[in-house]
Structures are given as structure tokens and as C-alpha cells.
Amino acid sequence: EVQLVESGGGLVQPGGSLRLSCQVSGFSIRRIWMSWVRHTPGKGLECVANIKGEGGDKNYVESVKGRFSISIDNANNSLFLQMNSLRGDDTAVYYCGRGWEMGVWGQGTTVTVSS
Amino acid sequence: DVVMTQSPLSLPVTLGQPASISCRSSQSLVSGDGNTYLHWFQQRPGQSPRRLIYQVSARASGVPDRFSGSGSGTDFTLKISRVEAEDVGIYYCMQSTHWPGTFGQGTKLEIK
């Protein structure tokens, strides 16, 4: 069964850091693109970052460049999003997904940035 | 970034009646490889989004055939031939031709 399970969300103060994880089962992420998308009431759905399975190519939305870093662990079939210098407008539900086109979604993990 | 504009934003529909959602992009979604990466998603209350349609008109696995997608260039449509109660939710179009991928604002379908 294809399944994506996110974890690592929580409450963090502005300027803080969080590391999101996405455990993938049912397919190998080794040679495909994987993505992080976030959902906020104000801005809706937004593609944050994506990475090619073998780790060579990465893309980031402008608002997170220099603060977020996407990575993969092929051996454990997992995807990560390291989020530093968090701001209030990073508050969102974060989803991992298969491909640029988000063919499969996880259940999401909530990140709240607030003092 | 490519702006995706959906209409209507609210869609009350009688059970068994058809429904249609429009999605327009601010630039062509035809990729250099000739494909058009326009997709449709459904988000039921309390659930994650799930993909219904990919590349304009291909139904994802398990999606009922009452859902269909059409369009080209910058103008796309999702149609539901006969709305059922389980279709209640928010529908989003998304383009992944250009980075960053962008989504429409969402169309909330409800039963009259």
C-alpha cells in the first residue's frame, strides 16, 4: 500500500527551527521527484520545495530560499524538510507528496510559529 | 509565478445534477516536452487533498468516471456529470509545468 506519513510539526517560536520528516512506503523515492506543499487559510496551497530522488536537483519557492533545506535518505525511503529562521507566515499544514504534481499526499503535519 | 484563477469559488449543486469548475492560468501550461501539466484535486472535509485528474484529462486510479477534465493552453475545466453526496469538498486546480507549482484558490462544492 502506498503511504506517506509526515511527522515533526509543532509549536515553535519565531526564529526557531523544525525538521519535518516524511516516511514513504509502497514505492521507492530513489529515482523520482518528491515535494513539500503547505496549506494556510490565507495563502491557500503553496509548493515549498521539491527534490529529485537521487538528490541532485532541488527547487525552493522564493520565500523559503536560504531558510529551508530539502533532503532525502534513499536507504530509509524518507524525505525531510529542515526549516530554520521560522516566521509567522510559515504557519501551515505541511504535506509531502509524490512528484511535482503531488500524485499522492500524506496526512500533513501542523507547524505553528508563534511566541 | 503562474497565477491560477478558479471560478466559481462556491458551487451549490443539487444531487444528481452536473457541476463544472473553470480554471485559468496566467500563462500557457504547455511544457517544452509537449505535455500540459494541469491537475485537479479534491479535498473532502477533514482529509488531505487527493488527485482526481492529471495532465488535463487523465483520471487517477480509483476516480469515478463521472469526473472528467478538459481544456488546453490556459483554459481548463473539471466536470462532474452527476453530483453525489460524497463529492462535497473543495476542488483545486494546480499547474506543475512551471516552478513553483501553483494552485487555484479552491472551489467549495456543497449540496443544495
PDB file of C-alpha atoms in Angstrom:
ATOM      1  CA  GLU A   1       0.000   0.000   0.000  1.00  0.00           C
ATOM      2  CA  VAL A   2       1.291   3.438  -0.928  1.00  0.00           C
ATOM      3  CA  GLN A   3       1.573   5.611   2.159  1.00  0.00           C
ATOM      4  CA  LEU A   4       3.268   8.868   3.115  1.00  0.00           C
ATOM      5  CA  VAL A   5       3.444   9.753   6.798  1.00  0.00           C
ATOM      6  CA  GLU A   6       4.659  13.171   7.896  1.00  0.00           C
ATOM      7  CA  SER A   7       5.949  13.989  11.364  1.00  0.00           C
ATOM      8  CA  GLY A   8       7.930  16.666  13.164  1.00  0.00           C
ATOM      9  CA  GLY A   9       5.463  19.533  13.253  1.00  0.00           C
ATOM     10  CA  GLY A  10       4.741  21.517  16.382  1.00  0.00           C
ATOM     11  CA  LEU A  11       4.781  24.905  18.055  1.00  0.00           C
ATOM     12  CA  VAL A  12       7.977  26.916  17.647  1.00  0.00           C
ATOM     13  CA  GLN A  13       8.932  30.495  18.411  1.00  0.00           C
ATOM     14  CA  PRO A  14       9.784  32.940  15.624  1.00  0.00           C
ATOM     15  CA  GLY A  15      13.400  32.451  14.626  1.00  0.00           C
ATOM     16  CA  GLY A  16      13.343  28.815  15.692  1.00  0.00           C
ATOM     17  CA  SER A  17      13.863  25.615  13.734  1.00  0.00           C
ATOM     18  CA  LEU A  18      11.962  22.421  12.972  1.00  0.00           C
ATOM     19  CA  ARG A  19      12.750  19.332  10.929  1.00  0.00           C
ATOM     20  CA  LEU A  20       9.866  17.653   9.152  1.00  0.00           C
ATOM     21  CA  SER A  21      10.059  14.019   8.100  1.00  0.00           C
ATOM     22  CA  CYS A  22       8.069  12.035   5.572  1.00  0.00           C
ATOM     23  CA  GLN A  23       8.267   8.257   5.740  1.00  0.00           C
ATOM     24  CA  VAL A  24       7.336   6.687   2.415  1.00  0.00           C
ATOM     25  CA  SER A  25       6.133   3.137   1.874  1.00  0.00           C
ATOM     26  CA  GLY A  26       4.800   1.330  -1.171  1.00  0.00           C
ATOM     27  CA  PHE A  27       7.229   2.851  -3.689  1.00  0.00           C
ATOM     28  CA  SER A  28      10.868   3.862  -3.890  1.00  0.00           C
ATOM     29  CA  ILE A  29      11.739   7.558  -3.874  1.00  0.00           C
ATOM     30  CA  ARG A  30      15.184   6.839  -5.292  1.00  0.00           C
ATOM     31  CA  ARG A  31      14.567   7.988  -8.841  1.00  0.00           C
ATOM     32  CA  ILE A  32      11.542  10.239  -8.634  1.00  0.00           C
ATOM     33  CA  TRP A  33      10.746  13.769  -7.549  1.00  0.00           C
ATOM     34  CA  MET A  34       9.259  14.383  -4.112  1.00  0.00           C
ATOM     35  CA  SER A  35       7.676  17.582  -2.896  1.00  0.00           C
ATOM     36  CA  TRP A  36       6.628  19.562   0.152  1.00  0.00           C
ATOM     37  CA  VAL A  37       3.438  21.628  -0.109  1.00  0.00           C
ATOM     38  CA  ARG A  38       1.939  23.763   2.640  1.00  0.00           C
ATOM     39  CA  HIS A  39      -1.621  24.927   3.250  1.00  0.00           C
ATOM     40  CA  THR A  40      -2.569  28.099   5.035  1.00  0.00           C
ATOM     41  CA  PRO A  41      -6.008  29.682   5.403  1.00  0.00           C
ATOM     42  CA  GLY A  42      -4.660  32.934   3.999  1.00  0.00           C
ATOM     43  CA  LYS A  43      -2.500  31.878   1.055  1.00  0.00           C
ATOM     44  CA  GLY A  44      -4.052  28.507   0.270  1.00  0.00           C
ATOM     45  CA  LEU A  45      -1.888  25.717  -1.112  1.00  0.00           C
ATOM     46  CA  GLU A  46       1.729  26.538  -1.885  1.00  0.00           C
ATOM     47  CA  CYS A  47       4.556  24.421  -3.275  1.00  0.00           C
ATOM     48  CA  VAL A  48       7.504  24.921  -0.930  1.00  0.00           C
ATOM     49  CA  ALA A  49      10.295  22.702  -2.227  1.00  0.00           C
ATOM     50  CA  ASN A  50      10.993  19.608  -4.257  1.00  0.00           C
ATOM     51  CA  ILE A  51      13.906  17.260  -4.801  1.00  0.00           C
ATOM     52  CA  LYS A  52      14.867  14.585  -7.277  1.00  0.00           C
ATOM     53  CA  GLY A  53      15.232  11.174  -5.676  1.00  0.00           C
ATOM     54  CA  GLU A  54      18.938  10.886  -6.211  1.00  0.00           C
ATOM     55  CA  GLY A  55      19.378  14.250  -4.525  1.00  0.00           C
ATOM     56  CA  GLY A  56      20.918  16.176  -7.357  1.00  0.00           C
ATOM     57  CA  ASP A  57      18.222  18.674  -8.220  1.00  0.00           C
ATOM     58  CA  LYS A  58      16.286  20.822  -5.762  1.00  0.00           C
ATOM     59  CA  ASN A  59      13.850  23.705  -6.089  1.00  0.00           C
ATOM     60  CA  TYR A  60      12.592  26.164  -3.488  1.00  0.00           C
ATOM     61  CA  VAL A  61       9.880  28.774  -3.536  1.00  0.00           C
ATOM     62  CA  GLU A  62      11.384  32.241  -3.210  1.00  0.00           C
ATOM     63  CA  SER A  63      10.008  32.902   0.281  1.00  0.00           C
ATOM     64  CA  VAL A  64      11.918  29.984   1.849  1.00  0.00           C
ATOM     65  CA  LYS A  65      15.227  30.187  -0.013  1.00  0.00           C
ATOM     66  CA  GLY A  66      18.144  30.325   2.402  1.00  0.00           C
ATOM     67  CA  ARG A  67      15.945  29.222   5.318  1.00  0.00           C
ATOM     68  CA  PHE A  68      14.583  25.793   4.328  1.00  0.00           C
ATOM     69  CA  SER A  69      16.516  22.782   3.086  1.00  0.00           C
ATOM     70  CA  ILE A  70      15.015  19.675   1.490  1.00  0.00           C
ATOM     71  CA  SER A  71      16.803  16.344   1.604  1.00  0.00           C
ATOM     72  CA  ILE A  72      16.244  12.624   1.211  1.00  0.00           C
ATOM     73  CA  ASP A  73      17.501   9.402   2.748  1.00  0.00           C
ATOM     74  CA  ASN A  74      17.248   6.825  -0.004  1.00  0.00           C
ATOM     75  CA  ALA A  75      18.250   3.979   2.299  1.00  0.00           C
ATOM     76  CA  ASN A  76      15.276   4.686   4.567  1.00  0.00           C
ATOM     77  CA  ASN A  77      12.957   5.918   1.805  1.00  0.00           C
ATOM     78  CA  SER A  78      12.406   9.174   3.652  1.00  0.00           C
ATOM     79  CA  LEU A  79      12.088  12.848   2.796  1.00  0.00           C
ATOM     80  CA  PHE A  80      12.968  15.751   5.083  1.00  0.00           C
ATOM     81  CA  LEU A  81      12.439  19.489   5.311  1.00  0.00           C
ATOM     82  CA  GLN A  82      14.788  21.405   7.601  1.00  0.00           C
ATOM     83  CA  MET A  83      13.166  24.716   8.431  1.00  0.00           C
ATOM     84  CA  ASN A  84      15.278  27.453  10.031  1.00  0.00           C
ATOM     85  CA  SER A  85      14.610  31.093  10.883  1.00  0.00           C
ATOM     86  CA  LEU A  86      10.899  30.348  11.031  1.00  0.00           C
ATOM     87  CA  ARG A  87       8.439  33.218  10.705  1.00  0.00           C
ATOM     88  CA  GLY A  88       4.772  33.623  11.472  1.00  0.00           C
ATOM     89  CA  ASP A  89       3.837  33.261   7.825  1.00  0.00           C
ATOM     90  CA  ASP A  90       5.388  29.779   7.796  1.00  0.00           C
ATOM     91  CA  THR A  91       2.497  28.614   9.983  1.00  0.00           C
ATOM     92  CA  ALA A  92       0.718  25.966   7.940  1.00  0.00           C
ATOM     93  CA  VAL A  93      -0.120  22.335   7.482  1.00  0.00           C
ATOM     94  CA  TYR A  94       2.812  20.791   5.626  1.00  0.00           C
ATOM     95  CA  TYR A  95       2.255  17.881   3.257  1.00  0.00           C
ATOM     96  CA  CYS A  96       4.770  15.697   1.491  1.00  0.00           C
ATOM     97  CA  GLY A  97       3.826  14.307  -1.889  1.00  0.00           C
ATOM     98  CA  ARG A  98       4.974  12.220  -4.808  1.00  0.00           C
ATOM     99  CA  GLY A  99       6.175  14.075  -7.838  1.00  0.00           C
ATOM    100  CA  TRP A 100       5.948  17.683  -8.922  1.00  0.00           C
ATOM    101  CA  GLU A 101       2.267  17.003  -9.424  1.00  0.00           C
ATOM    102  CA  MET A 102       1.544  15.659  -5.920  1.00  0.00           C
ATOM    103  CA  GLY A 103       0.145  12.377  -7.156  1.00  0.00           C
ATOM    104  CA  VAL A 104      -0.021  11.029  -3.600  1.00  0.00           C
ATOM    105  CA  TRP A 105      -0.312  13.118  -0.415  1.00  0.00           C
ATOM    106  CA  GLY A 106       0.473  12.425   3.199  1.00  0.00           C
ATOM    107  CA  GLN A 107      -1.902  13.311   6.025  1.00  0.00           C
ATOM    108  CA  GLY A 108       0.001  16.504   6.841  1.00  0.00           C
ATOM    109  CA  THR A 109       1.790  17.848   9.904  1.00  0.00           C
ATOM    110  CA  THR A 110       0.954  21.200  11.504  1.00  0.00           C
ATOM    111  CA  VAL A 111       3.606  23.838  12.072  1.00  0.00           C
ATOM    112  CA  THR A 112       2.708  26.806  14.246  1.00  0.00           C
ATOM    113  CA  VAL A 113       5.169  29.674  14.565  1.00  0.00           C
ATOM    114  CA  SER A 114       4.205  31.891  17.459  1.00  0.00           C
ATOM    115  CA  SER A 115       5.636  33.449  20.596  1.00  0.00           C
TER     116      SER A 115
ATOM    117  CA  ASP B   1       4.760  32.774 -10.603  1.00  0.00           C
ATOM    118  CA  VAL B   2       1.852  31.419 -12.657  1.00  0.00           C
ATOM    119  CA  VAL B   3      -1.460  32.599 -11.243  1.00  0.00           C
ATOM    120  CA  MET B   4      -4.290  30.066 -11.294  1.00  0.00           C
ATOM    121  CA  THR B   5      -7.795  31.525 -11.156  1.00  0.00           C
ATOM    122  CA  GLN B   6     -10.770  29.300 -10.421  1.00  0.00           C
ATOM    123  CA  SER B   7     -14.448  30.043 -10.786  1.00  0.00           C
ATOM    124  CA  PRO B   8     -16.843  29.844  -9.174  1.00  0.00           C
ATOM    125  CA  LEU B   9     -15.431  29.842  -5.654  1.00  0.00           C
ATOM    126  CA  SER B  10     -18.701  28.480  -4.268  1.00  0.00           C
ATOM    127  CA  LEU B  11     -20.752  25.866  -6.068  1.00  0.00           C
ATOM    128  CA  PRO B  12     -24.093  24.732  -4.639  1.00  0.00           C
ATOM    129  CA  VAL B  13     -25.376  21.748  -6.606  1.00  0.00           C
ATOM    130  CA  THR B  14     -28.455  19.561  -6.404  1.00  0.00           C
ATOM    131  CA  LEU B  15     -27.761  15.840  -6.025  1.00  0.00           C
ATOM    132  CA  GLY B  16     -27.721  14.119  -9.394  1.00  0.00           C
ATOM    133  CA  GLN B  17     -27.118  17.357 -11.292  1.00  0.00           C
ATOM    134  CA  PRO B  18     -23.931  18.218 -13.208  1.00  0.00           C
ATOM    135  CA  ALA B  19     -21.263  20.615 -11.963  1.00  0.00           C
ATOM    136  CA  SER B  20     -18.465  22.461 -13.701  1.00  0.00           C
ATOM    137  CA  ILE B  21     -15.414  24.328 -12.411  1.00  0.00           C
ATOM    138  CA  SER B  22     -13.248  26.601 -14.515  1.00  0.00           C
ATOM    139  CA  CYS B  23      -9.522  27.152 -14.052  1.00  0.00           C
ATOM    140  CA  ARG B  24      -7.498  29.740 -15.966  1.00  0.00           C
ATOM    141  CA  SER B  25      -3.744  30.208 -15.854  1.00  0.00           C
ATOM    142  CA  SER B  26      -1.835  33.455 -16.349  1.00  0.00           C
ATOM    143  CA  GLN B  27       0.427  31.800 -18.929  1.00  0.00           C
ATOM    144  CA  SER B  28       0.409  28.743 -21.132  1.00  0.00           C
ATOM    145  CA  LEU B  29       0.810  25.432 -19.337  1.00  0.00           C
ATOM    146  CA  VAL B  30       2.186  23.615 -22.369  1.00  0.00           C
ATOM    147  CA  SER B  31       5.586  22.297 -21.378  1.00  0.00           C
ATOM    148  CA  GLY B  32       8.653  22.047 -23.564  1.00  0.00           C
ATOM    149  CA  ASP B  33       8.031  18.307 -23.818  1.00  0.00           C
ATOM    150  CA  GLY B  34       4.605  18.982 -25.318  1.00  0.00           C
ATOM    151  CA  ASN B  35       2.647  17.894 -22.265  1.00  0.00           C
ATOM    152  CA  THR B  36       0.327  20.102 -20.244  1.00  0.00           C
ATOM    153  CA  TYR B  37       0.776  19.653 -16.503  1.00  0.00           C
ATOM    154  CA  LEU B  38      -2.599  20.781 -15.226  1.00  0.00           C
ATOM    155  CA  HIS B  39      -4.139  18.694 -12.450  1.00  0.00           C
ATOM    156  CA  TRP B  40      -7.270  18.653 -10.325  1.00  0.00           C
ATOM    157  CA  PHE B  41      -7.550  17.735  -6.646  1.00  0.00           C
ATOM    158  CA  GLN B  42     -10.423  17.091  -4.278  1.00  0.00           C
ATOM    159  CA  GLN B  43     -10.203  17.794  -0.561  1.00  0.00           C
ATOM    160  CA  ARG B  44     -13.030  16.295   1.441  1.00  0.00           C
ATOM    161  CA  PRO B  45     -13.737  17.715   4.896  1.00  0.00           C
ATOM    162  CA  GLY B  46     -11.092  16.597   7.367  1.00  0.00           C
ATOM    163  CA  GLN B  47      -8.948  14.891   4.736  1.00  0.00           C
ATOM    164  CA  SER B  48      -5.815  15.616   2.754  1.00  0.00           C
ATOM    165  CA  PRO B  49      -6.227  16.577  -0.878  1.00  0.00           C
ATOM    166  CA  ARG B  50      -6.258  13.709  -3.356  1.00  0.00           C
ATOM    167  CA  ARG B  51      -5.528  13.872  -7.044  1.00  0.00           C
ATOM    168  CA  LEU B  52      -8.529  13.340  -9.328  1.00  0.00           C
ATOM    169  CA  ILE B  53      -7.214  14.300 -12.755  1.00  0.00           C
ATOM    170  CA  TYR B  54      -3.661  14.695 -14.067  1.00  0.00           C
ATOM    171  CA  GLN B  55      -2.346  16.208 -17.259  1.00  0.00           C
ATOM    172  CA  VAL B  56      -5.680  17.853 -18.075  1.00  0.00           C
ATOM    173  CA  SER B  57      -7.832  14.800 -18.658  1.00  0.00           C
ATOM    174  CA  ALA B  58      -6.350  11.562 -17.269  1.00  0.00           C
ATOM    175  CA  ARG B  59      -8.321  10.159 -14.333  1.00  0.00           C
ATOM    176  CA  ALA B  60      -6.264   8.984 -11.387  1.00  0.00           C
ATOM    177  CA  SER B  61      -6.666   5.412 -10.201  1.00  0.00           C
ATOM    178  CA  GLY B  62      -9.949   4.782  -8.401  1.00  0.00           C
ATOM    179  CA  VAL B  63     -11.586   8.039  -9.502  1.00  0.00           C
ATOM    180  CA  PRO B  64     -15.182   7.551 -10.712  1.00  0.00           C
ATOM    181  CA  ASP B  65     -15.815   8.204 -14.383  1.00  0.00           C
ATOM    182  CA  ARG B  66     -18.345  10.919 -13.555  1.00  0.00           C
ATOM    183  CA  PHE B  67     -15.281  13.165 -13.131  1.00  0.00           C
ATOM    184  CA  SER B  68     -13.727  14.487 -16.326  1.00  0.00           C
ATOM    185  CA  GLY B  69     -11.186  17.134 -17.222  1.00  0.00           C
ATOM    186  CA  SER B  70     -10.690  19.114 -20.405  1.00  0.00           C
ATOM    187  CA  GLY B  71      -9.012  22.185 -21.789  1.00  0.00           C
ATOM    188  CA  SER B  72      -5.800  23.422 -23.292  1.00  0.00           C
ATOM    189  CA  GLY B  73      -3.282  26.233 -23.118  1.00  0.00           C
ATOM    190  CA  THR B  74      -4.587  28.477 -20.351  1.00  0.00           C
ATOM    191  CA  ASP B  75      -8.211  27.426 -20.030  1.00  0.00           C
ATOM    192  CA  PHE B  76      -9.327  24.243 -18.245  1.00  0.00           C
ATOM    193  CA  THR B  77     -12.489  22.686 -16.857  1.00  0.00           C
ATOM    194  CA  LEU B  78     -13.398  19.986 -14.363  1.00  0.00           C
ATOM    195  CA  LYS B  79     -16.833  18.468 -14.825  1.00  0.00           C
ATOM    196  CA  ILE B  80     -18.859  16.169 -12.614  1.00  0.00           C
ATOM    197  CA  SER B  81     -21.608  14.559 -14.644  1.00  0.00           C
ATOM    198  CA  ARG B  82     -23.904  13.750 -11.697  1.00  0.00           C
ATOM    199  CA  VAL B  83     -23.008  15.063  -8.266  1.00  0.00           C
ATOM    200  CA  GLU B  84     -23.179  12.632  -5.364  1.00  0.00           C
ATOM    201  CA  ALA B  85     -23.110  13.360  -1.636  1.00  0.00           C
ATOM    202  CA  GLU B  86     -19.506  12.124  -1.326  1.00  0.00           C
ATOM    203  CA  ASP B  87     -18.382  14.849  -3.781  1.00  0.00           C
ATOM    204  CA  VAL B  88     -18.776  17.579  -1.144  1.00  0.00           C
ATOM    205  CA  GLY B  89     -15.473  19.323  -0.550  1.00  0.00           C
ATOM    206  CA  ILE B  90     -13.045  21.806  -2.026  1.00  0.00           C
ATOM    207  CA  TYR B  91     -11.656  21.358  -5.538  1.00  0.00           C
ATOM    208  CA  TYR B  92      -8.308  22.787  -6.612  1.00  0.00           C
ATOM    209  CA  CYS B  93      -6.566  23.043  -9.930  1.00  0.00           C
ATOM    210  CA  MET B  94      -2.782  23.039  -9.958  1.00  0.00           C
ATOM    211  CA  GLN B  95      -0.107  23.559 -12.576  1.00  0.00           C
ATOM    212  CA  SER B  96       3.272  21.874 -12.373  1.00  0.00           C
ATOM    213  CA  THR B  97       4.593  22.970 -15.770  1.00  0.00           C
ATOM    214  CA  HIS B  98       6.447  25.916 -14.231  1.00  0.00           C
ATOM    215  CA  TRP B  99       8.270  26.087 -10.889  1.00  0.00           C
ATOM    216  CA  PRO B 100       6.919  26.804  -8.387  1.00  0.00           C
ATOM    217  CA  GLY B 101       3.814  24.755  -8.920  1.00  0.00           C
ATOM    218  CA  THR B 102       0.781  26.872  -8.137  1.00  0.00           C
ATOM    219  CA  PHE B 103      -2.776  26.141  -7.086  1.00  0.00           C
ATOM    220  CA  GLY B 104      -6.086  27.825  -7.663  1.00  0.00           C
ATOM    221  CA  GLN B 105      -7.935  29.354  -4.714  1.00  0.00           C
ATOM    222  CA  GLY B 106     -10.272  26.384  -4.447  1.00  0.00           C
ATOM    223  CA  THR B 107     -13.946  25.870  -5.266  1.00  0.00           C
ATOM    224  CA  LYS B 108     -16.206  24.755  -2.451  1.00  0.00           C
ATOM    225  CA  LEU B 109     -18.841  22.318  -3.663  1.00  0.00           C
ATOM    226  CA  GLU B 110     -21.872  21.865  -1.444  1.00  0.00           C
ATOM    227  CA  ILE B 111     -25.206  20.146  -1.833  1.00  0.00           C
ATOM    228  CA  LYS B 112     -28.234  22.419  -2.156  1.00  0.00           C
TER     229      LYS B 112
END
